[in-house]
């Protein structure tokens, strides 16, 4: 009941309000992107949704037109060279994710859930299968995003997504309470820009290994 009806209703209401309230700020961001690096304002990326089906995720384009397409940032050599000035600011505060309110409104995503994997991120998709995390709607933000985000290993990220999935499947106040915890935790993480590491998947573990080696 919570996952199929209440959660969907919350997503519709909040994404609809967001699209109206943020219309002018989003238009300003679009203009800044155009001025900084001529080309499309929006960036469409093939991602995995519930049931391992694919959809086109929307983002503000934060990287130059010359950037290799459909490649995770952590696999790029020196990813900073591809990020525009406007894009750097947008990524720092997760503003590049704003267009996904339309994905949420259309039902491809939820506000809270595991972040949708790229269609070719076989390692993450396989790890999530172990915890049933591919069987729920992906989200704009989730438990993994407020517990390390880019800085954690694929295996740890999948476990956190699995924990979220188990809470969601319990439904009722347990699921609602955990969604609220993720929502308000995201606000804090965005303001502190925790876990944003360009090209840095697993950076948390790397730092721990460096400390241990000293």
Short mmCIF file of C-alpha atoms in Angstrom, two decimals:
data_model
loop_
_atom_site.label_atom_id
_atom_site.label_comp_id
_atom_site.label_asym_id
_atom_site.label_seq_id
_atom_site.Cartn_x
_atom_site.Cartn_y
_atom_site.Cartn_z
CA UNK A 1 0.00 0.00 0.00
CA UNK A 2 2.74 2.48 0.95
CA UNK A 3 5.06 1.67 -1.96
CA UNK A 4 2.39 1.51 -4.69
CA UNK A 5 -0.09 4.19 -3.57
CA UNK A 6 1.09 6.56 -0.83
CA UNK A 7 4.70 6.87 -2.02
CA UNK A 8 3.55 7.44 -5.60
CA UNK A 9 1.06 10.10 -4.48
CA UNK A 10 3.79 11.90 -2.51
CA UNK A 11 6.07 11.77 -5.58
CA UNK A 12 3.36 13.25 -7.82
CA UNK A 13 2.52 16.08 -5.45
CA UNK A 14 6.09 17.09 -4.61
CA UNK A 15 7.42 16.80 -8.17
CA UNK A 16 4.45 18.77 -9.50
CA UNK A 17 4.95 21.54 -6.95
CA UNK A 18 8.70 21.48 -7.61
CA UNK A 19 8.24 21.90 -11.36
CA UNK A 20 6.14 25.02 -10.78
CA UNK A 21 8.14 26.62 -7.96
CA UNK A 22 11.52 25.97 -9.60
CA UNK A 23 10.51 26.95 -13.13
CA UNK A 24 12.30 30.34 -13.10
CA UNK A 25 15.50 29.16 -11.31
CA UNK A 26 15.69 26.21 -13.70
CA UNK A 27 15.34 28.52 -16.70
CA UNK A 28 18.20 30.67 -15.35
CA UNK A 29 20.40 27.59 -14.94
CA UNK A 30 19.60 26.56 -18.51
CA UNK A 31 20.69 29.98 -19.78
CA UNK A 32 23.98 29.82 -17.84
CA UNK A 33 24.73 26.39 -19.31
CA UNK A 34 24.15 27.71 -22.83
CA UNK A 35 26.43 30.69 -22.26
CA UNK A 36 29.19 28.59 -20.68
CA UNK A 37 29.35 25.85 -23.32
CA UNK A 38 27.02 26.02 -26.37
CA UNK A 39 25.01 22.87 -26.88
CA UNK A 40 22.00 21.06 -25.41
CA UNK A 41 20.95 22.19 -21.93
CA UNK A 42 19.74 18.77 -20.90
CA UNK A 43 21.76 15.59 -20.87
CA UNK A 44 19.91 12.32 -21.42
CA UNK A 45 21.46 9.14 -20.09
CA UNK A 46 20.31 5.54 -20.39
CA UNK A 47 19.69 4.26 -16.87
CA UNK A 48 18.18 1.24 -15.13
CA UNK A 49 14.77 1.47 -13.47
CA UNK A 50 12.60 -1.03 -11.57
CA UNK A 51 12.84 -4.53 -12.97
CA UNK A 52 16.14 -3.69 -14.73
CA UNK A 53 14.30 -1.98 -17.58
CA UNK A 54 15.85 1.16 -19.08
CA UNK A 55 14.71 4.79 -19.24
CA UNK A 56 16.20 8.16 -20.20
CA UNK A 57 17.33 10.00 -17.09
CA UNK A 58 17.43 13.79 -17.38
CA UNK A 59 20.22 15.97 -16.05
CA UNK A 60 21.48 19.45 -16.68
CA UNK A 61 24.54 19.11 -18.84
CA UNK A 62 27.51 19.83 -16.60
CA UNK A 63 30.26 18.57 -18.88
CA UNK A 64 31.67 19.76 -22.20
CA UNK A 65 30.29 18.51 -25.49
CA UNK A 66 33.59 16.70 -26.10
CA UNK A 67 33.09 14.37 -23.09
CA UNK A 68 32.85 10.62 -23.91
CA UNK A 69 29.17 9.60 -23.81
CA UNK A 70 27.64 6.99 -21.47
CA UNK A 71 30.79 6.58 -19.41
CA UNK A 72 30.66 6.83 -15.60
CA UNK A 73 32.62 9.81 -14.31
CA UNK A 74 34.86 7.55 -12.20
CA UNK A 75 36.08 5.80 -15.38
CA UNK A 76 37.17 9.01 -17.08
CA UNK A 77 40.83 9.96 -17.00
CA UNK A 78 41.07 13.31 -15.20
CA UNK A 79 37.29 14.01 -15.23
CA UNK A 80 37.76 17.61 -14.02
CA UNK A 81 39.01 18.59 -17.48
CA UNK A 82 35.57 17.89 -18.95
CA UNK A 83 33.49 19.78 -16.37
CA UNK A 84 32.36 23.30 -17.27
CA UNK A 85 32.56 26.18 -14.79
CA UNK A 86 28.78 26.23 -14.43
CA UNK A 87 28.77 22.43 -14.28
CA UNK A 88 31.22 22.38 -11.39
CA UNK A 89 28.89 24.53 -9.30
CA UNK A 90 25.83 22.50 -10.29
CA UNK A 91 27.50 19.20 -9.41
CA UNK A 92 28.84 20.51 -6.10
CA UNK A 93 25.32 21.26 -4.88
CA UNK A 94 23.57 18.48 -6.89
CA UNK A 95 21.64 21.07 -8.91
CA UNK A 96 22.39 19.15 -12.10
CA UNK A 97 19.86 16.57 -10.85
CA UNK A 98 16.90 19.01 -10.81
CA UNK A 99 15.43 17.97 -14.21
CA UNK A 100 14.78 14.55 -12.70
CA UNK A 101 11.65 15.97 -11.09
CA UNK A 102 10.11 15.27 -14.52
CA UNK A 103 11.32 11.65 -14.39
CA UNK A 104 9.66 11.43 -10.97
CA UNK A 105 6.42 12.97 -12.22
CA UNK A 106 6.32 10.50 -15.13
CA UNK A 107 6.83 7.56 -12.77
CA UNK A 108 10.29 6.45 -13.92
CA UNK A 109 11.73 7.32 -10.52
CA UNK A 110 10.77 8.17 -6.97
CA UNK A 111 12.09 10.99 -4.80
CA UNK A 112 13.70 8.44 -2.47
CA UNK A 113 15.27 5.20 -3.68
CA UNK A 114 18.54 3.68 -4.91
CA UNK A 115 20.21 5.94 -7.47
CA UNK A 116 19.55 4.51 -10.97
CA UNK A 117 22.58 2.67 -12.34
CA UNK A 118 23.93 3.29 -15.82
CA UNK A 119 22.77 0.62 -18.27
CA UNK A 120 26.37 -0.66 -18.52
CA UNK A 121 27.23 -0.66 -14.79
CA UNK A 122 27.08 -4.45 -14.64
CA UNK A 123 28.99 -4.62 -11.35
CA UNK A 124 26.53 -2.39 -9.49
CA UNK A 125 23.48 -4.04 -11.06
CA UNK A 126 24.77 -7.51 -10.11
CA UNK A 127 25.51 -6.45 -6.53
CA UNK A 128 22.04 -4.91 -6.16
CA UNK A 129 20.48 -8.17 -7.36
CA UNK A 130 21.80 -9.80 -4.17
CA UNK A 131 19.63 -7.49 -2.07
CA UNK A 132 16.58 -7.08 -4.31
CA UNK A 133 17.44 -3.41 -4.86
CA UNK A 134 16.71 -3.65 -8.59
CA UNK A 135 13.10 -4.48 -7.77
CA UNK A 136 12.17 -1.03 -6.45
CA UNK A 137 11.94 2.34 -8.17
CA UNK A 138 15.24 4.21 -8.31
CA UNK A 139 15.33 7.60 -6.64
CA UNK A 140 16.61 11.14 -6.84
CA UNK A 141 18.35 10.45 -3.56
CA UNK A 142 18.63 7.55 -1.17
CA UNK A 143 20.30 5.94 1.82
CA UNK A 144 23.61 5.41 -0.03
CA UNK A 145 23.67 9.07 -1.10
CA UNK A 146 23.72 10.30 2.50
CA UNK A 147 26.20 7.65 3.60
CA UNK A 148 29.12 8.22 1.28
CA UNK A 149 27.74 8.71 -2.23
CA UNK A 150 30.66 8.66 -4.71
CA UNK A 151 33.20 7.89 -2.00
CA UNK A 152 32.05 4.34 -1.20
CA UNK A 153 32.77 1.03 -2.90
CA UNK A 154 30.21 -0.58 -5.24
CA UNK A 155 29.66 -3.46 -2.79
CA UNK A 156 29.00 -1.09 0.13
CA UNK A 157 26.69 1.05 -1.98
CA UNK A 158 24.65 -2.02 -2.96
CA UNK A 159 24.36 -3.08 0.71
CA UNK A 160 23.05 0.36 1.65
CA UNK A 161 20.56 0.18 -1.24
CA UNK A 162 19.57 -3.26 0.04
CA UNK A 163 18.94 -1.86 3.52
CA UNK A 164 16.70 0.82 2.03
CA UNK A 165 14.83 -1.84 0.03
CA UNK A 166 14.19 -3.95 3.13
CA UNK A 167 12.78 -0.92 4.98
CA UNK A 168 10.57 -0.02 2.03
CA UNK A 169 9.17 -3.55 1.77
CA UNK A 170 8.07 -3.39 5.42
CA UNK A 171 5.73 -0.58 4.42
CA UNK A 172 3.68 1.59 6.77
CA UNK A 173 5.36 3.91 9.25
CA UNK A 174 8.67 2.06 8.96
CA UNK A 175 8.97 2.86 5.24
CA UNK A 176 7.60 6.39 5.63
CA UNK A 177 9.95 7.15 8.52
CA UNK A 178 12.98 5.86 6.62
CA UNK A 179 12.03 7.90 3.53
CA UNK A 180 11.80 11.01 5.70
CA UNK A 181 15.19 10.20 7.24
CA UNK A 182 16.68 9.97 3.73
CA UNK A 183 14.95 13.18 2.63
CA UNK A 184 16.14 15.36 5.48
CA UNK A 185 19.55 13.67 5.50
CA UNK A 186 19.92 14.64 1.84
CA UNK A 187 19.37 18.32 2.64
CA UNK A 188 22.25 18.20 5.12
CA UNK A 189 24.49 16.27 2.72
CA UNK A 190 23.83 18.67 -0.16
CA UNK A 191 24.60 21.72 1.96
CA UNK A 192 27.86 20.11 3.09
CA UNK A 193 28.38 18.50 -0.38
CA UNK A 194 29.41 15.26 1.34
CA UNK A 195 30.72 12.40 -0.79
CA UNK A 196 31.04 14.39 -4.02
CA UNK A 197 34.29 13.06 -5.46
CA UNK A 198 34.81 13.46 -9.20
CA UNK A 199 36.15 10.17 -10.51
CA UNK A 200 36.29 8.90 -6.95
CA UNK A 201 34.18 5.77 -6.51
CA UNK A 202 35.67 3.97 -3.52
CA UNK A 203 37.63 7.03 -2.41
CA UNK A 204 36.60 6.48 1.22
CA UNK A 205 38.29 3.06 1.27
CA UNK A 206 41.37 4.40 -0.52
CA UNK A 207 41.77 7.11 2.12
CA UNK A 208 41.41 4.52 4.92
CA UNK A 209 44.11 2.38 3.30
CA UNK A 210 46.45 5.37 3.07
CA UNK A 211 45.96 6.09 6.77
CA UNK A 212 46.59 2.43 7.67
CA UNK A 213 49.76 2.39 5.60
CA UNK A 214 51.26 5.33 7.51
#
